[in-house]
Structure formats: C-alpha cells, structure tokens
Coordinates of C-alpha atoms in Angstrom, one line a residue:
M1 CA 34.9 52.8 34.5
T2 CA 38.4 52.5 33.7
A3 CA 41.2 50.6 35.3
A4 CA 42.7 53.6 36.6
E5 CA 39.8 54.2 38.8
V6 CA 40.7 51.6 40.9
F7 CA 43.2 53.9 42.6
T8 CA 41.3 57.0 42.7
P9 CA 40.1 57.7 46.4
A10 CA 37.0 59.5 44.9
T11 CA 35.8 56.1 43.4
Y12 CA 35.2 54.8 46.9
A13 CA 33.1 57.6 48.1
T14 CA 30.0 56.0 46.1
G15 CA 31.2 52.5 46.6
V16 CA 33.7 49.7 46.1
P17 CA 33.8 49.2 42.3
Y18 CA 32.9 45.4 42.2
A19 CA 31.7 45.5 38.7
L20 CA 34.8 46.9 37.5
F21 CA 36.9 44.4 39.8
R22 CA 34.7 41.7 37.9
Q23 CA 35.4 42.9 34.5
L24 CA 39.1 43.1 35.2
R25 CA 39.5 39.8 36.8
L26 CA 37.9 38.1 33.6
T27 CA 39.8 40.0 31.3
S28 CA 43.2 41.3 33.0
P29 CA 43.4 39.5 36.5
V30 CA 46.9 41.0 36.9
C31 CA 46.7 44.6 35.4
W32 CA 48.8 47.7 35.5
I33 CA 47.1 50.7 37.4
E34 CA 48.3 54.3 36.8
E35 CA 48.8 56.4 40.1
P36 CA 48.1 59.9 39.5
G37 CA 48.7 62.8 41.8
T38 CA 45.8 63.3 44.1
G39 CA 44.8 65.5 47.2
G40 CA 48.0 67.2 47.0
W41 CA 50.1 64.0 46.8
P42 CA 52.6 63.7 43.9
A43 CA 52.0 61.0 41.1
G44 CA 53.5 57.6 41.8
P45 CA 55.2 55.2 39.4
G46 CA 51.9 53.1 39.0
Y47 CA 51.6 49.2 40.3
W48 CA 50.4 46.1 39.5
A49 CA 46.6 45.2 40.7
V50 CA 46.1 41.5 41.6
L51 CA 42.5 40.7 41.6
R52 CA 41.9 36.7 41.6
H53 CA 41.8 34.8 44.9
A54 CA 44.4 32.5 44.0
D55 CA 46.8 35.0 42.9
V56 CA 46.0 37.3 45.9
K57 CA 47.0 34.2 48.2
H58 CA 50.1 33.4 46.2
V59 CA 51.4 37.0 46.8
L60 CA 50.8 36.8 50.5
R61 CA 52.1 33.5 51.2
T62 CA 55.3 34.3 49.2
P63 CA 57.6 36.9 51.0
D64 CA 60.7 36.0 49.7
V65 CA 59.3 37.3 46.2
F66 CA 56.6 39.6 47.4
S67 CA 58.1 41.7 50.2
S68 CA 56.6 43.9 52.8
Y69 CA 60.0 45.1 53.8
A70 CA 61.1 46.4 50.4
G71 CA 58.6 49.3 49.8
A72 CA 56.5 48.8 53.1
T73 CA 52.6 47.9 52.7
Q74 CA 50.7 51.2 51.6
I75 CA 50.3 51.8 47.6
R76 CA 51.9 55.1 48.1
D77 CA 55.5 55.3 48.6
P78 CA 57.0 57.0 51.7
D79 CA 58.2 60.2 51.2
S80 CA 61.8 59.8 51.8
A81 CA 64.5 57.1 52.6
R82 CA 64.2 58.1 56.3
D83 CA 60.3 57.4 56.5
L84 CA 60.7 53.9 54.8
A85 CA 63.4 53.3 57.1
F86 CA 61.0 54.2 60.0
V87 CA 58.0 52.2 59.0
R88 CA 60.1 49.3 58.2
A89 CA 60.3 48.8 61.9
M90 CA 56.7 47.9 61.9
M91 CA 55.6 44.1 62.0
L92 CA 53.1 44.8 59.2
N93 CA 56.1 45.9 56.8
Q94 CA 58.4 43.2 57.6
D95 CA 59.2 39.6 56.4
P96 CA 60.1 36.5 58.1
P97 CA 62.4 35.8 60.1
D98 CA 62.2 39.7 61.7
H99 CA 58.2 39.7 61.2
S100 CA 58.2 36.3 63.2
R101 CA 60.3 37.7 66.1
I102 CA 58.3 40.8 66.6
R103 CA 55.0 38.9 66.2
K104 CA 56.0 36.6 68.9
V105 CA 56.4 39.6 71.4
V106 CA 52.8 40.1 71.7
A107 CA 51.3 37.1 70.3
A108 CA 50.4 35.9 73.8
A109 CA 47.9 38.7 74.4
F110 CA 45.8 37.3 71.3
T111 CA 45.6 33.7 71.5
P112 CA 42.1 32.1 71.6
R113 CA 42.5 31.5 75.4
A114 CA 43.5 35.1 76.0
V115 CA 40.5 36.3 74.1
R116 CA 38.2 34.1 75.7
E117 CA 39.1 35.6 78.9
L118 CA 37.9 39.2 77.5
E119 CA 34.6 37.6 75.9
A120 CA 32.6 38.5 79.0
V121 CA 33.8 42.2 79.3
I122 CA 33.3 42.5 75.5
D123 CA 29.9 41.2 75.4
A124 CA 28.8 43.6 78.5
R125 CA 30.0 46.6 76.7
A126 CA 28.6 45.7 73.4
A127 CA 25.3 45.3 75.5
Q128 CA 25.6 48.6 76.9
L129 CA 26.3 50.3 73.4
V130 CA 23.2 48.6 71.6
G131 CA 21.2 49.3 74.8
Q132 CA 21.8 52.9 74.2
V133 CA 20.4 52.9 70.8
A134 CA 17.2 50.9 72.0
E135 CA 16.7 53.6 74.7
A136 CA 17.3 56.6 72.3
G137 CA 15.4 55.3 69.3
E138 CA 18.1 56.4 66.6
A139 CA 21.7 56.8 66.5
D140 CA 24.4 57.1 64.0
F141 CA 25.7 53.4 64.4
V142 CA 29.2 54.4 63.1
E143 CA 29.5 56.4 66.4
V144 CA 28.2 53.6 68.5
A145 CA 30.2 51.1 66.7
A146 CA 33.6 53.0 67.0
D147 CA 33.4 52.8 70.7
L148 CA 33.9 49.1 71.1
P149 CA 37.0 48.4 69.3
V150 CA 38.6 51.7 71.1
W151 CA 37.4 50.6 74.3
T152 CA 38.5 47.1 73.9
L153 CA 41.8 48.3 72.6
A154 CA 42.5 50.6 75.7
H155 CA 41.8 47.6 77.8
V156 CA 44.3 45.4 76.1
M157 CA 47.0 47.9 75.9
G158 CA 46.3 49.3 79.3
V159 CA 45.6 52.7 78.1
P160 CA 43.3 54.7 81.0
D161 CA 39.7 54.9 80.1
E162 CA 39.8 58.8 80.0
D163 CA 42.5 58.7 77.2
R164 CA 40.7 56.0 74.9
R165 CA 39.5 58.9 72.6
L166 CA 43.1 59.9 71.5
L167 CA 43.2 56.2 69.9
F168 CA 40.0 57.3 67.8
D169 CA 41.7 60.4 66.7
W170 CA 45.3 58.8 65.9
S171 CA 43.5 56.3 63.8
S172 CA 41.3 58.9 62.2
R173 CA 44.3 61.0 61.0
V174 CA 46.2 58.0 59.6
I175 CA 43.4 56.1 58.2
G176 CA 41.3 58.9 56.8
Y177 CA 43.9 61.1 55.5
Q178 CA 42.4 61.2 52.2
D179 CA 38.9 62.3 53.5
S180 CA 39.1 66.0 54.6
E181 CA 36.5 65.2 57.2
Y182 CA 38.9 62.7 58.9
A183 CA 42.2 64.0 58.1
G184 CA 42.3 66.8 60.9
L185 CA 39.9 65.1 63.3
S186 CA 40.4 65.9 66.9
T187 CA 37.4 64.8 69.2
A188 CA 39.4 64.1 72.7
D189 CA 38.7 66.7 75.3
P190 CA 41.9 68.0 76.8
A191 CA 40.2 68.6 80.0
T192 CA 38.9 65.1 80.4
L193 CA 42.1 63.6 79.5
S194 CA 44.7 62.1 82.1
P195 CA 48.0 64.2 82.7
M196 CA 49.8 61.9 80.5
G197 CA 47.2 62.3 77.8
R198 CA 47.3 66.2 77.9
A199 CA 51.1 66.2 77.7
A200 CA 50.9 64.1 74.6
L201 CA 48.9 66.8 72.8
R202 CA 51.6 69.2 73.3
H203 CA 53.5 67.2 70.8
R204 CA 50.7 67.4 68.3
P205 CA 51.8 68.7 64.9
G206 CA 50.3 72.2 64.3
T207 CA 49.8 71.7 60.6
A208 CA 49.5 68.8 58.4
V209 CA 51.2 70.7 55.4
R210 CA 55.0 70.9 55.0
P211 CA 56.7 74.3 54.2
D212 CA 56.8 73.5 50.6
G213 CA 53.2 73.2 50.4
R214 CA 52.9 69.3 50.2
P215 CA 51.2 67.2 52.7
V216 CA 52.9 65.6 55.6
N217 CA 53.0 61.8 55.4
P218 CA 50.3 60.8 57.8
R219 CA 52.5 57.7 58.8
S220 CA 55.7 59.5 59.6
R221 CA 57.2 60.1 63.0
E222 CA 56.7 63.8 62.4
A223 CA 53.1 63.6 61.9
L224 CA 52.5 61.4 64.8
A225 CA 54.8 63.0 67.5
D226 CA 51.7 63.1 69.9
M227 CA 51.2 59.5 69.5
F228 CA 54.5 58.2 70.2
A229 CA 55.2 60.7 73.3
Y230 CA 52.1 59.1 74.6
A231 CA 53.4 55.4 73.9
H232 CA 56.5 56.0 75.7
A233 CA 54.7 57.7 78.7
L234 CA 52.5 54.9 78.9
S235 CA 55.4 52.3 78.8
A236 CA 57.0 53.7 81.8
H237 CA 54.3 51.9 84.2
P238 CA 52.6 49.4 82.1
R239 CA 49.6 47.4 83.6
P240 CA 50.7 43.7 84.1
G241 CA 49.5 41.4 81.3
T242 CA 48.7 44.0 79.1
V243 CA 50.2 44.5 75.4
M244 CA 52.4 47.3 76.6
A245 CA 53.8 45.1 79.4
H246 CA 54.6 42.4 76.7
M247 CA 56.2 45.1 74.4
R248 CA 58.1 46.6 77.3
E249 CA 59.8 42.8 78.2
G250 CA 60.0 42.2 74.6
G251 CA 63.3 43.7 73.7
L252 CA 62.1 45.8 70.9
T253 CA 64.2 48.7 69.7
R254 CA 62.9 52.3 70.0
E255 CA 61.7 52.2 66.4
E256 CA 60.0 48.9 66.8
F257 CA 58.4 49.6 69.8
E258 CA 56.6 52.9 68.3
N259 CA 55.6 51.2 65.3
M260 CA 54.2 48.3 67.5
F261 CA 52.0 51.0 69.4
F262 CA 51.2 52.7 66.1
L263 CA 49.9 49.2 64.5
F264 CA 47.5 48.4 67.7
A265 CA 46.4 51.9 68.0
V266 CA 45.2 52.2 64.4
A267 CA 45.0 48.9 62.9
G268 CA 43.1 47.3 65.8
N269 CA 40.6 50.2 65.7
E270 CA 40.0 50.8 62.2
T271 CA 39.4 47.4 61.0
L272 CA 36.2 47.0 63.2
R273 CA 35.3 50.6 63.2
N274 CA 34.6 50.0 59.5
G275 CA 33.9 46.2 59.6
I276 CA 30.8 46.5 62.3
P277 CA 28.8 49.4 60.8
G278 CA 29.6 48.2 57.2
G279 CA 28.5 44.5 58.3
L280 CA 25.2 46.0 59.7
C281 CA 24.5 48.1 56.9
T282 CA 24.9 45.0 54.7
L283 CA 22.5 43.1 56.9
L284 CA 19.9 45.6 57.0
R285 CA 20.1 46.2 53.1
H286 CA 19.2 42.5 53.1
R287 CA 16.2 42.3 55.1
D288 CA 15.4 38.6 54.6
Q289 CA 18.8 37.6 56.0
F290 CA 18.3 39.8 58.9
E291 CA 15.0 38.1 59.5
R292 CA 16.6 34.8 59.3
L293 CA 19.3 35.5 61.7
K294 CA 16.5 36.3 64.2
E295 CA 15.1 33.0 63.8
E296 CA 18.5 31.0 63.5
R297 CA 20.9 32.5 66.0
E298 CA 23.2 29.4 65.6
L299 CA 24.2 31.1 62.3
I300 CA 25.5 34.2 63.8
P301 CA 29.2 32.8 63.5
A302 CA 28.6 32.3 59.8
A303 CA 26.9 35.7 59.4
V304 CA 30.0 37.2 60.8
E305 CA 32.2 35.7 58.3
E306 CA 29.8 36.7 55.3
M307 CA 29.8 40.3 56.6
L308 CA 33.6 40.2 56.5
R309 CA 33.7 38.6 53.0
Y310 CA 31.0 40.9 51.6
W311 CA 32.2 44.3 53.3
P312 CA 35.9 43.6 53.7
P313 CA 37.2 46.5 56.1
V314 CA 40.6 46.8 54.3
M315 CA 40.7 46.6 50.5
N316 CA 44.1 46.2 49.6
F317 CA 47.5 45.7 50.5
R318 CA 50.9 46.4 48.8
R319 CA 53.9 44.0 48.3
T320 CA 57.1 44.8 46.3
A321 CA 58.6 42.3 43.9
V322 CA 62.4 41.7 44.8
R323 CA 63.0 39.6 41.8
D324 CA 61.8 39.2 38.1
V325 CA 58.5 37.0 38.1
E326 CA 55.4 35.8 36.0
L327 CA 52.0 36.4 37.5
G328 CA 48.5 36.1 35.9
G329 CA 50.2 36.2 32.5
Q330 CA 52.1 39.3 33.2
R331 CA 55.9 39.9 33.6
I332 CA 56.5 41.7 36.7
R333 CA 59.9 43.3 37.2
S334 CA 62.0 43.5 40.5
G335 CA 61.2 46.6 42.4
E336 CA 57.6 47.0 41.1
K337 CA 54.7 47.6 43.3
V338 CA 52.2 44.6 43.5
V339 CA 48.9 45.3 45.1
V340 CA 46.6 42.7 46.3
Y341 CA 43.0 43.5 46.3
H342 CA 40.9 41.5 49.2
A343 CA 37.8 43.1 47.9
S344 CA 38.2 41.8 44.5
A345 CA 39.4 38.2 45.7
N346 CA 36.4 38.0 48.0
R347 CA 34.0 38.2 45.0
D348 CA 36.0 35.7 42.7
E349 CA 33.3 33.7 41.1
T350 CA 35.8 30.7 40.7
V351 CA 35.9 30.4 44.6
F352 CA 32.3 31.7 45.5
T353 CA 29.1 30.8 44.3
D354 CA 27.0 33.6 43.4
P355 CA 29.6 36.0 44.9
D356 CA 27.2 39.2 44.9
R357 CA 24.8 37.5 47.0
F358 CA 24.8 38.1 50.8
D359 CA 24.4 34.8 52.5
V360 CA 24.5 34.5 56.1
A361 CA 24.6 30.6 55.7
R362 CA 27.4 30.6 53.2
R363 CA 29.8 27.7 54.0
P364 CA 32.6 27.4 52.9
N365 CA 33.7 30.9 53.2
D366 CA 37.5 31.2 52.4
H367 CA 37.5 35.0 52.4
V368 CA 40.8 36.8 52.8
S369 CA 39.8 39.9 54.7
F370 CA 41.9 39.1 57.5
G371 CA 44.8 38.3 55.1
F372 CA 46.7 35.1 54.5
G373 CA 50.1 33.7 55.1
P374 CA 52.5 34.8 57.6
H375 CA 50.8 38.3 57.9
F376 CA 47.3 36.7 58.5
C377 CA 45.9 39.1 61.1
L378 CA 46.9 38.6 64.9
G379 CA 43.8 40.2 66.2
S380 CA 41.3 38.1 64.1
H381 CA 40.0 36.0 67.1
L382 CA 39.4 39.3 68.9
A383 CA 37.6 40.9 65.8
R384 CA 35.2 38.1 65.6
V385 CA 34.4 38.0 69.2
Q386 CA 33.7 41.9 69.1
M387 CA 31.4 41.6 65.6
R388 CA 29.4 38.4 67.5
A389 CA 28.8 40.2 70.5
V390 CA 27.3 43.6 68.6
L391 CA 25.3 41.4 66.2
T392 CA 23.8 39.3 69.2
H393 CA 22.8 42.3 70.9
V394 CA 21.3 43.9 67.9
L395 CA 19.1 40.9 67.0
D396 CA 18.0 40.7 70.9
R397 CA 17.5 44.7 71.8
L398 CA 16.7 46.0 68.0
P399 CA 14.7 43.3 66.3
G400 CA 13.1 46.2 64.1
L401 CA 16.2 48.2 63.4
D402 CA 16.5 49.8 60.3
I403 CA 18.6 52.4 57.9
A404 CA 17.1 55.9 58.8
G405 CA 19.0 58.0 56.0
P406 CA 21.8 57.7 53.5
P407 CA 24.9 56.1 54.7
V408 CA 28.0 58.1 54.1
R409 CA 31.2 56.8 52.8
L410 CA 34.8 57.4 53.7
V411 CA 36.9 58.7 51.0
S412 CA 39.8 56.2 50.9
N413 CA 41.1 53.7 48.4
F414 CA 42.4 51.8 51.3
Q415 CA 39.9 51.3 54.0
N416 CA 36.4 50.3 53.3
G417 CA 34.5 52.5 55.7
L418 CA 31.4 54.5 56.7
K419 CA 31.4 57.9 58.2
H420 CA 27.6 57.9 59.1
L421 CA 25.1 55.3 59.4
P422 CA 21.8 56.6 60.8
V423 CA 19.6 53.8 62.2
R424 CA 16.3 53.9 63.9
A425 CA 14.6 51.5 66.3
A426 CA 11.2 50.4 65.9
R427 CA 8.9 51.5 68.8

C-alpha cells in the first residue's frame, strides 16, 4: 500500500490499514497525503497526516497553532465560504474561548453525577436489547447496538420515543455519505412519527445531488433542512433538565443552536453505533479474552478502554495550521491541513507494549479515542456507561455468543464502522 491509500475511503472497506500506519510512523510520522477526487467529490489540496501518539496529542492541545475554526474539522474542505461559515458555529469547529463558552452551555448534562443518574435506565435498556438476542438466538448486532445510543440520546435530548429513528437516519446520512448503503438511508416510518416528526420530513431534500451533478455537502444546512426544522420545533417546548432545555436557555445564536443539535444527534450517536459492535467483534475474535472476562468481571472497565483503543470509533480529525510550524521534522505552512490519526496513535509502539495485541487487562491505556485537549469528548462518561452496560449483559446472557458470518464494514475514511455483524447465541 502507498501513503495515498490512507485517504481513500475504499481502503477502509476491508479494514483499518494498521500495517501502513506502522510503516509510516517509523519512516514518515508526519507525511503528506494526496487527496484525489472520489465518489463524485472533487480533488482536494492534500494534507499532512500526523501518526505518532505524542505528535497527535501536541496538535490537539495547541489550538492557537492548529485551529479547528480555520477550516473546520473534516478532511474535505466545505464546498463554499457560506458552508464554512455555517459549520464554524459548531462547538467541534471552534477554538477557545468561543469553544469554551458553548461547551459550558450543555456541560451540566454530561457531568459524572448527571451520567450516574442515567445509569439505571441505560442498564435496563441494555438488558432488554441483549435479552432480545438471547431469546431470538441470532441477530445483527449492529442493529442491536445502534438502538442503545439512539435511545439514550433521545432521553437526554428530550426527543419523543416515536421520533428516535430520525436520529439514526440523520447520523447515517452525515457519517455514511461515502457508503452507498448509508448515504440515502431512511428507516423512519412516517406513520409512527409524532406530528412534529412528520412535519420535519416535509423539509427533507429530495436529492443528494446538486444541479451541476456534484453531491450536496451532507453537513450543509441545505442537506439537513429536515433535521433543523425538527430541532426548532422541539426547542419550542423542551422537557426540563434536557440538553434542549440547556440549549434554549444558553443564549446561543440560531447557527450555534442548529449546529449543537447536529453535534448531539450525530456525534453522540455514531461513536457508540460504531464502538459497541466494533468492540464486541474484537472481543469475539479474541476468544481467550472473552473467556477471561467471564471469569474476571472486575476487568470490564479496563476491557472497555482496550476496546476503544483497539477499535477507535473515529479514526481522524482535521486541524488547520494558522502559522508556519515544524512538526515531526516537516515544515508545515500556514493554511495547510493537518489531520491527526487516532487509529495510528492508539497503536504507537513507543507508548503501548505489543500494540497489536488485544488485552482486556491492559494498564495503563493512554488511548486517544476520545480526543485530547480542549476538545476532549464531552460525552465520554456517557459512552463508557453504555459500553459497560452492553458488555456486562452480553457476558451474563450470551456467554456462548459467536460471530455467525462475515462482518461488513462501513466505507468511510473517518468512521471506523460496521454495517453488519451477524452473531449467534449458543443454545
């Protein structure tokens, strides 16, 4: 494989290129990656890939040099100045102090204390989902796992239960736009939605292609008109104590409000939609570790951290250099894109002993799957609670669980996802 294949979405259809990452870490830990046109999207200018753990952390904790705001945080540039201006209103795409101001608006909903108050309902939901697999004897665990973060988000945000499938569809369209199966996914049944949900569907774009034949940016206001219509309708009567209530009271601009809803509806969903089945797939492929966990339940928290390290749900994030700087022996010029690869940093042999070995007892485990620095994932506590709950109930109810067919990966150079994970419970 060549360095250029780090960018190519099709590379990830068969797996994360860990061998290539290792080769590059040893020879070119900060290297230039070409950005060819793909899937109807035009070619980009290229970017610097940052692959070592220490360098990744340095970039993420230095927003005054490596900015989230300058060009946003996706590898591909926004289509227009208007699109860039819109996504800059998202907390994810801001630098301190504006990032800190917006983060404080919703931080109270994600403190360890707030999350502890949700543990019992999350555990009950996880038990119900795993119990359905035990009763059926087989399932696509991606479908099973996808329900928990969607249900939890709906609960936290105050989204009516009948509308939670909309959260699933919106995140599929945004995150899976490089995969033909996910790009136009629509699973919500209008007949079962609330009046608010049905009204929002009337705003859904009729096509994902612009008049000139190029794709519509899936993160643009145009592409997500139905989601934003729903967000405004929901905010009119928010349930007290929910994220929506905090957002309504937080003094956000219209653009900040819409992007905050976007961030929770998509990021809070996709991370676990990928992390839970990916972690379980890893565990089932390392049967000795699965058997060990059944006997040593005290290792469950450590096992969750190892799942996150070994199967990082998000593989990379972009920054933009705002001044000339040297990193990893390379001269990076102001305005150039800099992309940190969590997937590579999590296998850095200078930080992790035997990094390609999956070890549920690994300690310490300084993975960067939740990021680092000012943008460290706000929902990390909530994510860990959900992963621990699923894992605990799998060990209790499905001790003989095994993979029943080939897992199918998401085609994406951003999300480390599975579309299908057939599993079978031993009778």
